[in-house]
CSV table of C-alpha atoms in Angstrom, one decimal:
chain,number,residue,atom,x,y,z
A,1,MET,CA,-11.8,7.2,8.4
A,2,LYS,CA,-10.8,3.8,9.7
A,3,HIS,CA,-7.6,3.3,11.8
A,4,THR,CA,-5.5,0.2,12.3
A,5,PRO,CA,-4.2,-0.6,15.8
A,6,LEU,CA,-0.9,1.0,14.7
A,7,TYR,CA,-2.3,4.4,13.9
A,8,GLN,CA,-0.8,6.1,16.9
A,9,ALA,CA,2.6,4.4,16.2
A,10,HIS,CA,2.5,5.9,12.6
A,11,ILE,CA,1.8,9.4,14.0
A,12,ASP,CA,4.7,8.9,16.5
A,13,SER,CA,7.1,8.0,13.7
A,14,GLY,CA,6.1,11.0,11.6
A,15,GLY,CA,4.0,9.1,9.2
A,16,LYS,CA,2.4,11.2,6.4
A,17,MET,CA,-1.2,9.9,6.6
A,18,VAL,CA,-3.4,9.6,3.6
A,19,ASP,CA,-6.8,8.2,2.8
A,20,PHE,CA,-6.3,4.7,1.4
A,21,GLY,CA,-9.7,3.3,0.5
A,22,GLY,CA,-11.3,4.6,3.7
A,23,TRP,CA,-8.3,3.7,5.9
A,24,GLU,CA,-6.0,6.4,7.2
A,25,MET,CA,-2.6,4.9,6.4
A,26,PRO,CA,1.0,6.2,6.2
A,27,LEU,CA,2.2,7.1,2.6
A,28,ASN,CA,5.7,7.5,3.9
A,29,TYR,CA,7.6,8.7,7.0
A,30,GLY,CA,9.7,11.3,5.2
A,31,SER,CA,11.1,9.8,2.0
A,32,GLN,CA,9.4,6.9,0.2
A,33,ILE,CA,12.6,6.4,-1.9
A,34,GLU,CA,14.7,5.9,1.2
A,35,GLU,CA,12.2,3.5,2.5
A,36,HIS,CA,12.3,1.6,-0.8
A,37,HIS,CA,16.1,1.2,-0.6
A,38,GLN,CA,15.8,0.3,3.1
A,39,VAL,CA,13.8,-2.8,2.1
A,40,ARG,CA,15.9,-3.8,-0.8
A,41,ASN,CA,19.2,-3.4,1.1
A,42,ASP,CA,18.4,-4.1,4.7
A,43,VAL,CA,14.9,-4.4,6.3
A,44,GLY,CA,11.7,-2.4,6.7
A,45,MET,CA,8.2,-3.0,8.0
A,46,PHE,CA,4.8,-2.2,6.8
A,47,ASP,CA,1.5,-2.0,8.6
A,48,VAL,CA,-0.9,-4.1,6.5
A,49,SER,CA,-3.6,-4.5,9.2
A,50,HIS,CA,-6.1,-3.1,6.8
A,51,MET,CA,-6.0,-6.4,4.9
A,52,THR,CA,-8.4,-9.1,6.1
A,53,ALA,CA,-7.8,-12.7,7.2
A,54,VAL,CA,-10.8,-15.0,6.8
A,55,ASP,CA,-10.9,-18.5,8.3
A,56,PHE,CA,-12.7,-21.3,6.7
A,57,LYS,CA,-13.7,-24.2,8.9
A,58,GLY,CA,-15.9,-27.3,8.4
A,59,VAL,CA,-16.0,-30.7,6.8
A,60,ASP,CA,-16.6,-29.0,3.4
A,61,ALA,CA,-13.8,-26.4,3.7
A,62,LYS,CA,-11.6,-28.1,1.1
A,63,LYS,CA,-14.4,-28.8,-1.3
A,64,PHE,CA,-15.7,-25.3,-1.0
A,65,LEU,CA,-12.3,-23.6,-1.7
A,66,GLN,CA,-11.9,-25.9,-4.7
A,67,THR,CA,-15.1,-24.4,-6.0
A,68,LEU,CA,-14.4,-20.8,-4.9
A,69,ILE,CA,-10.9,-20.1,-6.2
A,70,ALA,CA,-9.2,-20.7,-9.5
A,71,ASN,CA,-6.0,-22.4,-8.1
A,72,ASP,CA,-6.4,-25.8,-6.6
A,73,VAL,CA,-6.1,-26.1,-2.8
A,74,ASP,CA,-5.5,-29.8,-3.4
A,75,LYS,CA,-1.9,-28.8,-3.9
A,76,LEU,CA,-1.7,-27.9,-0.2
A,77,LYS,CA,-0.6,-31.0,1.7
A,78,THR,CA,1.5,-29.7,4.7
A,79,GLN,CA,0.4,-27.5,7.5
A,80,GLY,CA,1.1,-23.8,6.9
A,81,LYS,CA,1.6,-24.2,3.1
A,82,ALA,CA,0.4,-21.1,1.2
A,83,LEU,CA,-1.1,-20.8,-2.3
A,84,TYR,CA,-1.7,-17.6,-4.4
A,85,SER,CA,-4.9,-17.6,-6.3
A,86,CYS,CA,-7.6,-15.5,-7.9
A,87,MET,CA,-11.3,-15.7,-6.9
A,88,LEU,CA,-13.4,-15.4,-10.0
A,89,ASN,CA,-17.0,-14.4,-10.9
A,90,GLU,CA,-19.1,-16.4,-13.3
A,91,ALA,CA,-17.8,-14.4,-16.3
A,92,GLY,CA,-14.2,-15.2,-15.3
A,93,GLY,CA,-13.4,-11.7,-14.0
A,94,VAL,CA,-11.4,-11.4,-10.9
A,95,VAL,CA,-13.4,-10.7,-7.7
A,96,ASP,CA,-10.1,-10.5,-5.8
A,97,ASP,CA,-6.6,-12.0,-5.6
A,98,LEU,CA,-5.6,-13.7,-2.3
A,99,ILE,CA,-3.4,-16.1,-0.5
A,100,VAL,CA,-4.8,-19.2,1.2
A,101,TYR,CA,-3.0,-21.1,3.9
A,102,TYR,CA,-3.5,-24.7,4.7
A,103,GLN,CA,-4.0,-26.0,8.3
A,104,ASP,CA,-5.8,-29.2,7.5
A,105,ASP,CA,-8.6,-30.3,5.1
A,106,GLU,CA,-11.2,-28.7,7.4
A,107,ASN,CA,-9.3,-25.6,8.3
A,108,TYR,CA,-7.9,-22.9,6.0
A,109,ARG,CA,-7.0,-19.2,6.4
A,110,MET,CA,-7.3,-16.7,3.5
A,111,VAL,CA,-5.9,-13.2,3.3
A,112,ILE,CA,-7.8,-10.8,1.0
A,113,ASN,CA,-7.4,-7.2,0.0
A,114,ALA,CA,-8.6,-4.3,2.2
A,115,GLY,CA,-10.5,-2.4,-0.5
A,116,THR,CA,-12.5,-5.5,-1.5
A,117,THR,CA,-13.2,-7.0,1.9
A,118,GLU,CA,-16.9,-6.2,2.0
A,119,LYS,CA,-17.5,-7.3,-1.6
A,120,ASP,CA,-15.5,-10.5,-1.0
A,121,ILE,CA,-17.2,-11.5,2.2
A,122,ALA,CA,-20.7,-11.0,0.6
A,123,TRP,CA,-19.6,-13.0,-2.5
A,124,ILE,CA,-18.0,-15.8,-0.4
A,125,ASN,CA,-21.1,-16.1,1.9
A,126,ALA,CA,-23.4,-16.3,-1.2
A,127,GLN,CA,-21.3,-19.1,-2.7
A,128,ALA,CA,-21.0,-20.9,0.7
A,129,GLU,CA,-24.7,-21.6,1.2
A,130,ASP,CA,-24.8,-25.2,0.0
A,131,PHE,CA,-21.5,-26.1,1.8
A,132,ASP,CA,-20.9,-27.2,5.4
A,133,VAL,CA,-18.3,-24.5,6.0
A,134,SER,CA,-18.1,-21.5,8.3
A,135,VAL,CA,-16.7,-18.3,6.9
A,136,GLU,CA,-15.1,-16.3,9.7
A,137,PRO,CA,-13.5,-12.9,8.9
A,138,LYS,CA,-10.9,-12.1,11.6
A,139,LEU,CA,-11.4,-8.4,11.8
A,140,ASP,CA,-9.5,-8.2,15.1
A,141,LEU,CA,-6.2,-9.3,13.6
A,142,ALA,CA,-3.4,-6.9,13.0
A,143,MET,CA,-0.8,-7.6,10.3
A,144,ILE,CA,2.8,-6.5,10.0
A,145,ALA,CA,5.0,-7.3,7.0
A,146,VAL,CA,8.7,-7.3,7.8
A,147,GLN,CA,10.6,-7.4,4.5
A,148,GLY,CA,14.2,-7.3,3.3
A,149,PRO,CA,17.4,-9.4,3.2
A,150,ASN,CA,17.8,-8.9,6.9
A,151,ALA,CA,14.2,-9.3,7.8
A,152,ARG,CA,14.4,-12.8,9.3
A,153,GLU,CA,17.3,-12.0,11.5
A,154,LYS,CA,15.6,-8.9,12.9
A,155,VAL,CA,12.3,-10.6,13.5
A,156,PHE,CA,14.1,-13.4,15.4
A,157,ALA,CA,15.9,-10.7,17.5
A,158,ALA,CA,12.7,-8.8,18.2
A,159,ILE,CA,10.2,-11.5,19.1
A,160,PRO,CA,11.2,-14.1,21.6
A,161,GLY,CA,10.6,-17.7,20.6
A,162,ILE,CA,9.8,-17.0,17.0
A,163,GLU,CA,13.0,-18.5,15.6
A,164,ASP,CA,12.0,-21.9,17.1
A,165,VAL,CA,8.8,-22.1,15.0
A,166,ALA,CA,9.8,-20.0,12.0
A,167,GLY,CA,13.5,-20.5,11.7
A,168,GLU,CA,13.2,-23.4,9.3
A,169,LEU,CA,10.2,-22.1,7.4
A,170,LYS,CA,10.5,-22.3,3.6
A,171,PRO,CA,9.2,-19.5,1.4
A,172,PHE,CA,5.4,-19.6,1.1
A,173,ASN,CA,4.9,-21.4,4.3
A,174,ALA,CA,3.5,-20.3,7.7
A,175,ALA,CA,3.7,-21.4,11.3
A,176,SER,CA,1.9,-20.4,14.5
A,177,LEU,CA,3.3,-19.3,17.9
A,178,GLY,CA,0.5,-18.7,20.4
A,179,GLY,CA,-1.6,-15.9,18.9
A,180,LEU,CA,0.9,-15.2,16.2
A,181,PHE,CA,0.6,-16.5,12.7
A,182,ILE,CA,3.9,-16.1,10.9
A,183,ALA,CA,4.1,-16.5,7.1
A,184,ARG,CA,7.3,-16.3,5.0
A,185,THR,CA,5.5,-14.3,2.3
A,186,GLY,CA,5.4,-10.7,1.1
A,187,TYR,CA,4.7,-8.2,-1.6
A,188,THR,CA,8.2,-6.7,-2.2
A,189,GLY,CA,10.3,-9.3,-4.0
A,190,GLU,CA,12.5,-9.6,-0.9
A,191,ASP,CA,12.6,-12.3,1.8
A,192,GLY,CA,10.7,-11.7,5.0
A,193,PHE,CA,7.6,-12.4,7.0
A,194,GLU,CA,4.0,-11.3,7.2
A,195,ILE,CA,3.0,-11.6,10.8
A,196,MET,CA,-0.7,-11.7,11.8
A,197,LEU,CA,-1.3,-11.0,15.5
A,198,PRO,CA,-4.1,-10.0,17.9
A,199,GLU,CA,-4.6,-6.2,17.6
A,200,LYS,CA,-3.8,-5.7,21.3
A,201,SER,CA,-0.3,-7.0,20.7
A,202,ALA,CA,0.3,-4.9,17.6
A,203,GLU,CA,1.8,-1.8,19.1
A,204,PHE,CA,4.1,-3.6,21.4
A,205,THR,CA,5.4,-5.9,18.6
A,206,TRP,CA,5.9,-2.8,16.3
A,207,LYS,CA,7.9,-1.2,19.0
A,208,MET,CA,10.0,-4.3,19.6
A,209,LEU,CA,10.8,-4.3,15.8
A,210,LEU,CA,11.6,-0.6,15.9
A,211,GLU,CA,14.0,-1.2,18.8
A,212,VAL,CA,16.0,-3.8,16.9
A,213,GLY,CA,16.4,-1.3,14.0
A,214,VAL,CA,13.5,-2.2,11.6
A,215,LYS,CA,12.5,1.0,9.9
A,216,PRO,CA,8.8,1.7,9.2
A,217,CYS,CA,7.9,2.0,5.5
A,218,GLY,CA,4.7,3.4,4.0
A,219,LEU,CA,2.4,2.5,1.2
A,220,GLY,CA,4.5,4.6,-1.3
A,221,ALA,CA,7.5,2.3,-1.0
A,222,ARG,CA,5.2,-0.7,-0.8
A,223,ASP,CA,3.9,0.1,-4.3
A,224,THR,CA,7.3,0.7,-5.9
A,225,LEU,CA,8.6,-2.5,-4.4
A,226,ARG,CA,5.7,-4.6,-5.6
A,227,LEU,CA,5.9,-3.1,-9.0
A,228,GLU,CA,9.6,-3.7,-9.4
A,229,ALA,CA,8.9,-7.3,-8.2
A,230,GLY,CA,6.3,-7.5,-11.1
A,231,MET,CA,3.5,-8.3,-8.7
A,232,SER,CA,-0.1,-7.5,-9.7
A,233,LEU,CA,-2.3,-5.1,-7.7
A,234,TYR,CA,-6.0,-5.7,-7.6
A,235,GLY,CA,-7.9,-2.9,-9.2
A,236,SER,CA,-4.9,-2.1,-11.5
A,237,GLU,CA,-3.7,-5.2,-13.3
A,238,MET,CA,-7.0,-7.1,-12.8
A,239,ASN,CA,-10.6,-6.4,-11.7
A,240,ASP,CA,-14.1,-7.8,-12.0
A,241,GLU,CA,-13.9,-7.4,-15.8
A,242,VAL,CA,-10.5,-8.8,-16.5
A,243,SER,CA,-9.7,-12.5,-16.3
A,244,PRO,CA,-6.4,-13.9,-15.0
A,245,LEU,CA,-5.7,-15.2,-18.5
A,246,GLU,CA,-5.6,-11.6,-19.7
A,247,ALA,CA,-3.5,-10.4,-16.7
A,248,ALA,CA,-0.4,-12.7,-17.0
A,249,LEU,CA,-1.9,-14.8,-14.1
A,250,THR,CA,-2.5,-18.0,-16.1
A,251,TRP,CA,0.0,-19.7,-13.8
A,252,THR,CA,-2.4,-19.3,-10.9
A,253,VAL,CA,-5.3,-21.0,-12.8
A,254,ASP,CA,-5.4,-24.7,-12.4
A,255,LEU,CA,-7.4,-26.5,-15.1
A,256,SER,CA,-5.7,-29.9,-14.7
A,257,ASN,CA,-8.5,-31.6,-12.8
A,258,GLU,CA,-11.4,-31.7,-15.3
A,259,GLY,CA,-13.9,-32.5,-12.6
A,260,ARG,CA,-13.1,-29.4,-10.6
A,261,ARG,CA,-15.7,-27.0,-11.9
A,262,PHE,CA,-14.7,-23.8,-10.0
A,263,ILE,CA,-16.6,-20.6,-10.4
A,264,GLY,CA,-15.6,-18.9,-13.7
A,265,ARG,CA,-14.1,-22.0,-15.2
A,266,ASP,CA,-16.6,-22.2,-18.0
A,267,ALA,CA,-15.9,-18.6,-19.0
A,268,LEU,CA,-12.1,-19.2,-18.9
A,269,GLU,CA,-12.4,-22.3,-21.1
A,270,ALA,CA,-14.6,-20.4,-23.6
A,271,LEU,CA,-12.1,-17.5,-23.6
A,272,LYS,CA,-9.2,-19.9,-24.3
A,273,THR,CA,-11.1,-21.5,-27.2
A,274,GLN,CA,-11.9,-18.1,-28.6
A,275,GLY,CA,-8.3,-16.8,-28.1
A,276,VAL,CA,-7.0,-14.5,-25.4
A,277,GLU,CA,-6.3,-11.1,-26.9
A,278,LYS,CA,-4.4,-9.2,-24.3
A,279,THR,CA,-1.8,-9.7,-21.5
A,280,ILE,CA,0.2,-7.7,-19.0
A,281,VAL,CA,3.8,-6.9,-19.9
A,282,GLY,CA,6.5,-4.8,-18.3
A,283,LEU,CA,7.8,-1.5,-19.8
A,284,VAL,CA,11.1,0.3,-19.1
A,285,LEU,CA,11.6,3.9,-20.1
A,286,GLU,CA,15.1,4.7,-21.2
A,287,SER,CA,14.6,8.5,-21.3
A,288,LYS,CA,13.7,10.9,-18.5
A,289,GLY,CA,10.2,11.1,-17.1
A,290,VAL,CA,7.9,8.8,-15.1
A,291,ILE,CA,5.2,6.5,-16.7
A,292,ARG,CA,1.8,7.1,-15.1
A,293,ASP,CA,-1.3,4.9,-14.7
A,294,HIS,CA,-3.7,4.9,-17.7
A,295,GLN,CA,-1.3,6.4,-20.2
A,296,LYS,CA,-1.9,5.1,-23.7
A,297,VAL,CA,0.6,2.5,-25.1
A,298,THR,CA,1.0,1.6,-28.8
A,299,THR,CA,2.9,-1.6,-29.5
A,300,ASN,CA,3.7,-3.4,-32.7
A,301,LEU,CA,0.3,-5.1,-32.4
A,302,GLY,CA,-2.0,-2.3,-31.4
A,303,VAL,CA,-3.1,-0.1,-28.6
A,304,GLY,CA,-3.0,-0.8,-24.8
A,305,GLU,CA,-2.9,1.1,-21.5
A,306,VAL,CA,-0.5,1.5,-18.5
A,307,THR,CA,-2.1,-0.3,-15.5
A,308,SER,CA,0.6,0.7,-13.0
A,309,GLY,CA,3.4,3.2,-13.7
A,310,THR,CA,6.1,4.5,-11.4
A,311,PHE,CA,9.7,5.5,-10.9
A,312,SER,CA,11.9,2.5,-10.0
A,313,PRO,CA,14.3,3.6,-7.3
A,314,SER,CA,16.4,0.5,-7.8
A,315,MET,CA,16.8,1.1,-11.5
A,316,GLY,CA,16.8,4.9,-11.5
A,317,LYS,CA,14.3,5.0,-14.4
A,318,ALA,CA,10.6,4.7,-15.0
A,319,ILE,CA,8.9,1.3,-15.2
A,320,ALA,CA,5.3,0.1,-15.7
A,321,LEU,CA,3.0,-2.8,-16.1
A,322,ALA,CA,0.7,-2.4,-19.1
A,323,SER,CA,-2.2,-4.2,-20.6
A,324,VAL,CA,-1.3,-4.7,-24.3
A,325,PRO,CA,-2.3,-7.0,-27.3
A,326,LYS,CA,-0.9,-10.5,-26.5
A,327,GLY,CA,2.4,-11.1,-28.3
A,328,SER,CA,3.5,-7.5,-28.3
A,329,GLU,CA,7.3,-7.2,-28.3
A,330,GLY,CA,10.2,-4.9,-28.9
A,331,MET,CA,9.8,-1.2,-28.4
A,332,CYS,CA,6.5,0.6,-27.9
A,333,GLU,CA,5.3,4.2,-27.7
A,334,ILE,CA,3.8,5.8,-24.6
A,335,GLU,CA,1.8,9.0,-24.7
A,336,MET,CA,3.2,11.0,-21.9
A,337,ARG,CA,2.2,14.6,-21.3
A,338,ASN,CA,1.3,15.1,-25.0
A,339,LYS,CA,4.6,13.6,-26.2
A,340,GLN,CA,5.3,10.2,-27.7
A,341,VAL,CA,8.1,8.5,-25.8
A,342,SER,CA,9.7,5.1,-26.5
A,343,ALA,CA,9.8,2.3,-24.0
A,344,LYS,CA,11.1,-1.3,-24.1
A,345,ILE,CA,8.7,-4.2,-23.5
A,346,VAL,CA,10.1,-6.6,-21.0
A,347,LYS,CA,9.0,-9.6,-19.0
A,348,PRO,CA,8.5,-8.8,-15.3
A,349,PRO,CA,9.9,-9.0,-12.6
A,350,PHE,CA,12.2,-6.0,-12.9
A,351,VAL,CA,13.9,-6.5,-9.6
A,352,ARG,CA,14.0,-9.4,-7.1
A,353,ASN,CA,16.2,-10.1,-4.1
A,354,GLY,CA,18.1,-6.9,-4.6
A,355,LYS,CA,19.0,-7.6,-8.2
A,356,VAL,CA,17.9,-5.8,-11.3
A,357,LEU,CA,16.7,-8.5,-13.8
A,358,VAL,CA,15.8,-6.6,-17.0
B,1,MET,CA,4.8,23.6,8.9
B,2,SER,CA,6.3,24.7,5.6
B,3,GLU,CA,9.2,27.1,5.6
B,4,VAL,CA,8.7,30.5,3.8
B,5,ARG,CA,11.8,32.6,3.3
B,6,ASP,CA,11.2,36.3,3.6
B,7,ASP,CA,14.1,37.4,1.4
B,8,ARG,CA,12.1,36.5,-1.7
B,9,GLN,CA,8.7,36.6,-3.4
B,10,TYR,CA,6.3,33.9,-4.5
B,11,THR,CA,3.8,32.9,-7.1
B,12,GLN,CA,0.3,31.5,-6.7
B,13,THR,CA,1.6,28.3,-8.2
B,14,HIS,CA,4.2,27.9,-5.3
B,15,GLU,CA,7.4,29.0,-7.0
B,16,TRP,CA,9.8,31.4,-5.3
B,17,ILE,CA,11.6,34.2,-7.1
B,18,LEU,CA,14.7,35.9,-5.7
B,19,ASP,CA,15.7,39.3,-7.2
B,20,ASN,CA,19.5,39.3,-7.5
B,21,GLY,CA,19.5,43.1,-7.9
B,22,ASP,CA,21.3,43.1,-11.3
B,23,GLY,CA,18.3,42.5,-13.6
B,24,THR,CA,18.6,38.7,-13.0
B,25,TYR,CA,16.4,36.5,-10.9
B,26,THR,CA,16.7,33.0,-9.4
B,27,MET,CA,13.7,30.7,-9.3
B,28,GLY,CA,12.7,27.5,-7.5
B,29,ILE,CA,9.8,25.8,-5.9
B,30,SER,CA,8.6,26.5,-2.4
B,31,ASP,CA,8.9,24.2,0.6
B,32,HIS,CA,5.2,23.7,0.5
B,33,ALA,CA,5.3,22.6,-3.1
B,34,GLN,CA,8.2,20.1,-2.7
B,35,ALA,CA,6.4,18.6,0.4
B,36,LEU,CA,3.2,18.2,-1.6
B,37,LEU,CA,5.0,16.6,-4.6
B,38,GLY,CA,7.1,14.2,-2.5
B,39,ASP,CA,10.4,12.6,-3.6
B,40,MET,CA,11.7,14.3,-6.7
B,41,VAL,CA,13.0,11.9,-9.4
B,42,PHE,CA,13.6,14.0,-12.5
B,43,VAL,CA,13.9,17.7,-13.2
B,44,GLU,CA,13.7,18.9,-16.8
B,45,LEU,CA,15.4,22.2,-17.2
B,46,PRO,CA,15.7,24.7,-20.1
B,47,SER,CA,19.1,25.5,-21.6
B,48,GLU,CA,21.1,28.7,-21.3
B,49,GLY,CA,19.9,31.2,-23.8
B,50,ASP,CA,16.4,29.7,-24.1
B,51,GLU,CA,13.7,32.3,-24.1
B,52,ALA,CA,10.2,31.8,-22.6
B,53,SER,CA,7.1,34.0,-22.7
B,54,GLN,CA,5.0,34.6,-19.7
B,55,GLU,CA,3.0,31.5,-18.7
B,56,ASP,CA,5.1,29.1,-20.9
B,57,GLU,CA,5.9,25.8,-19.2
B,58,PHE,CA,9.7,26.1,-19.2
B,59,CYS,CA,10.7,23.5,-16.5
B,60,VAL,CA,9.1,20.2,-15.3
B,61,VAL,CA,9.7,18.8,-11.9
B,62,GLU,CA,8.6,15.2,-11.6
B,63,SER,CA,8.2,13.3,-8.3
B,64,VAL,CA,7.2,9.8,-7.6
B,65,LYS,CA,3.7,11.1,-7.3
B,66,ALA,CA,3.3,13.5,-10.2
B,67,ALA,CA,4.8,15.7,-12.9
B,68,SER,CA,4.4,19.4,-12.4
B,69,GLY,CA,5.1,22.2,-14.9
B,70,VAL,CA,6.9,25.3,-13.8
B,71,TYR,CA,5.7,28.4,-15.6
B,72,ALA,CA,7.5,31.5,-16.7
B,73,PRO,CA,6.4,34.3,-14.4
B,74,THR,CA,7.2,36.9,-17.2
B,75,ASP,CA,9.0,37.1,-20.5
B,76,LEU,CA,12.5,35.9,-19.8
B,77,GLU,CA,15.8,34.6,-21.0
B,78,VAL,CA,17.5,31.7,-19.2
B,79,ILE,CA,21.1,32.5,-18.1
B,80,GLU,CA,21.7,29.4,-16.1
B,81,ALA,CA,20.0,26.1,-15.2
B,82,ASN,CA,20.9,24.1,-12.1
B,83,GLU,CA,22.8,21.2,-13.7
B,84,ALA,CA,23.3,19.6,-10.3
B,85,LEU,CA,19.7,18.5,-10.4
B,86,ASP,CA,20.4,16.1,-13.3
B,87,ASP,CA,22.2,13.8,-10.9
B,88,LYS,CA,20.5,14.9,-7.7
B,89,PRO,CA,16.9,15.9,-8.2
B,90,GLU,CA,16.4,15.2,-4.5
B,91,LEU,CA,18.1,18.6,-3.8
B,92,VAL,CA,14.7,20.1,-4.6
B,93,ASN,CA,13.4,18.3,-1.6
B,94,SER,CA,16.3,18.7,0.8
B,95,SER,CA,17.2,22.3,-0.1
B,96,CYS,CA,14.5,23.9,-2.1
B,97,TYR,CA,15.6,27.5,-1.3
B,98,ASP,CA,19.3,27.0,-1.7
B,99,ASP,CA,21.0,24.2,-3.6
B,100,GLY,CA,17.7,23.0,-5.1
B,101,TRP,CA,17.1,26.2,-7.2
B,102,LEU,CA,16.0,25.6,-10.8
B,103,VAL,CA,16.9,28.4,-13.1
B,104,LYS,CA,18.5,31.9,-13.2
B,105,PHE,CA,17.0,34.3,-15.8
B,106,LYS,CA,17.1,37.8,-17.1
B,107,ALA,CA,13.9,39.8,-17.3
B,108,GLN,CA,12.3,43.2,-16.9
B,109,ALA,CA,10.4,43.8,-13.6
B,110,ILE,CA,8.0,41.0,-12.8
B,111,ASP,CA,4.4,41.8,-12.0
B,112,GLY,CA,2.0,40.0,-9.8
B,113,LEU,CA,4.3,38.3,-7.3
B,114,ILE,CA,3.2,37.7,-3.7
B,115,SER,CA,5.2,38.8,-0.7
B,116,ALA,CA,6.5,36.2,1.7
B,117,GLU,CA,4.0,37.3,4.4
B,118,ASP,CA,1.0,37.0,2.0
B,119,TYR,CA,2.3,33.7,0.6
B,120,ALA,CA,2.6,32.3,4.2
B,121,ASP,CA,-1.0,33.4,4.8
B,122,THR,CA,-2.3,31.4,1.8
B,123,LEU,CA,-0.8,28.2,3.3
B,124,ASP,CA,-2.7,28.5,6.6
């Protein structure tokens, strides 16, 4: 199995290691629920070095990204500005979801998922043939996400000089400090930074963060946090066969520039004309039990399926994202362990910035 | 390493059973089981007076990871359920052999239980 540069640090902190798409990663360091609360109430850190940064350089970099992804990088005008987008196939299905950071019109950085890295790179290279752009996966970068209401303060205390470049960063913006790339982004619904750094600096930086009191958190807490925040997970809410229009990600698809014929656009326009039949909604279970992935959901408009189900530590009840007929509302029935249980359909997010919203 | 208490017996499905010596038994899940399941979030317990036949699923322990049925080791009648678990299911994680017990029941002798020593061997 593959190891990140922080593998030994996880073992030293008592990490319970599991196979995560070929990477041996920490599921938790004792209690994933405590780690969840740690991030909502204070600060925690995640090793996300298994994710991949890819740099795009060349005179055609902007033109290429305007073709490659469904959101429009033309929105990015200032250095370090970030944009969330899906990358689509010709049929409008999602190859991956990603964040792209702007440096200048000939220089962008993209962060893609770990499990899709090989597929993505092959896809991107195939599309890039006719463009003057170099595609450079930065496989030697480590990535640490520090998240929580006290994340900024702790990062500034742990890493000398970082406050000077990142102190004024607005959400969804990034800055550089030597070999560090610091983005005010995350996957938890809390404030914080995602820090990319050379792998040889990873363990030292992790220890500095530990020393100022940042607790390590595993993939278990990462999943409950992102689900409470209503954020999609590639492979669950969307995949190669689901379009962003069917996954409540229409806001990430920019059709405003008629002339920008990005890959998958024709299929999305055809789908719009024909009518989108399903979407992703949130579910809240009022009774005991935990909603699990792939359970059958029956709404007022028909049948759907749970795409991500879990127990919400912040709410003390089960929540889920589910793919259901578009327009479904009110109560629905979930088939759980051979029983029909009622759940309420809500609009995600469930929790953001420490507050329950549903 | 999982803790195995030698004052009680075990099942192949990782429950422990303590003979109270008066025709009643106390039952819970083993340290190995709670560690595998991870953070407990709900425990569904039977009510006092409920009867269960051998192999009936009569409790459910549900963690962040999975729901797991607890099966009656013999024909039994429930005399007490651990109500503290309604508010604090995490007791099953922090104190699986003491405060995190699940049910007390009345039964005739129970067949097919595993000694602590043999149970510990199965975990190696």
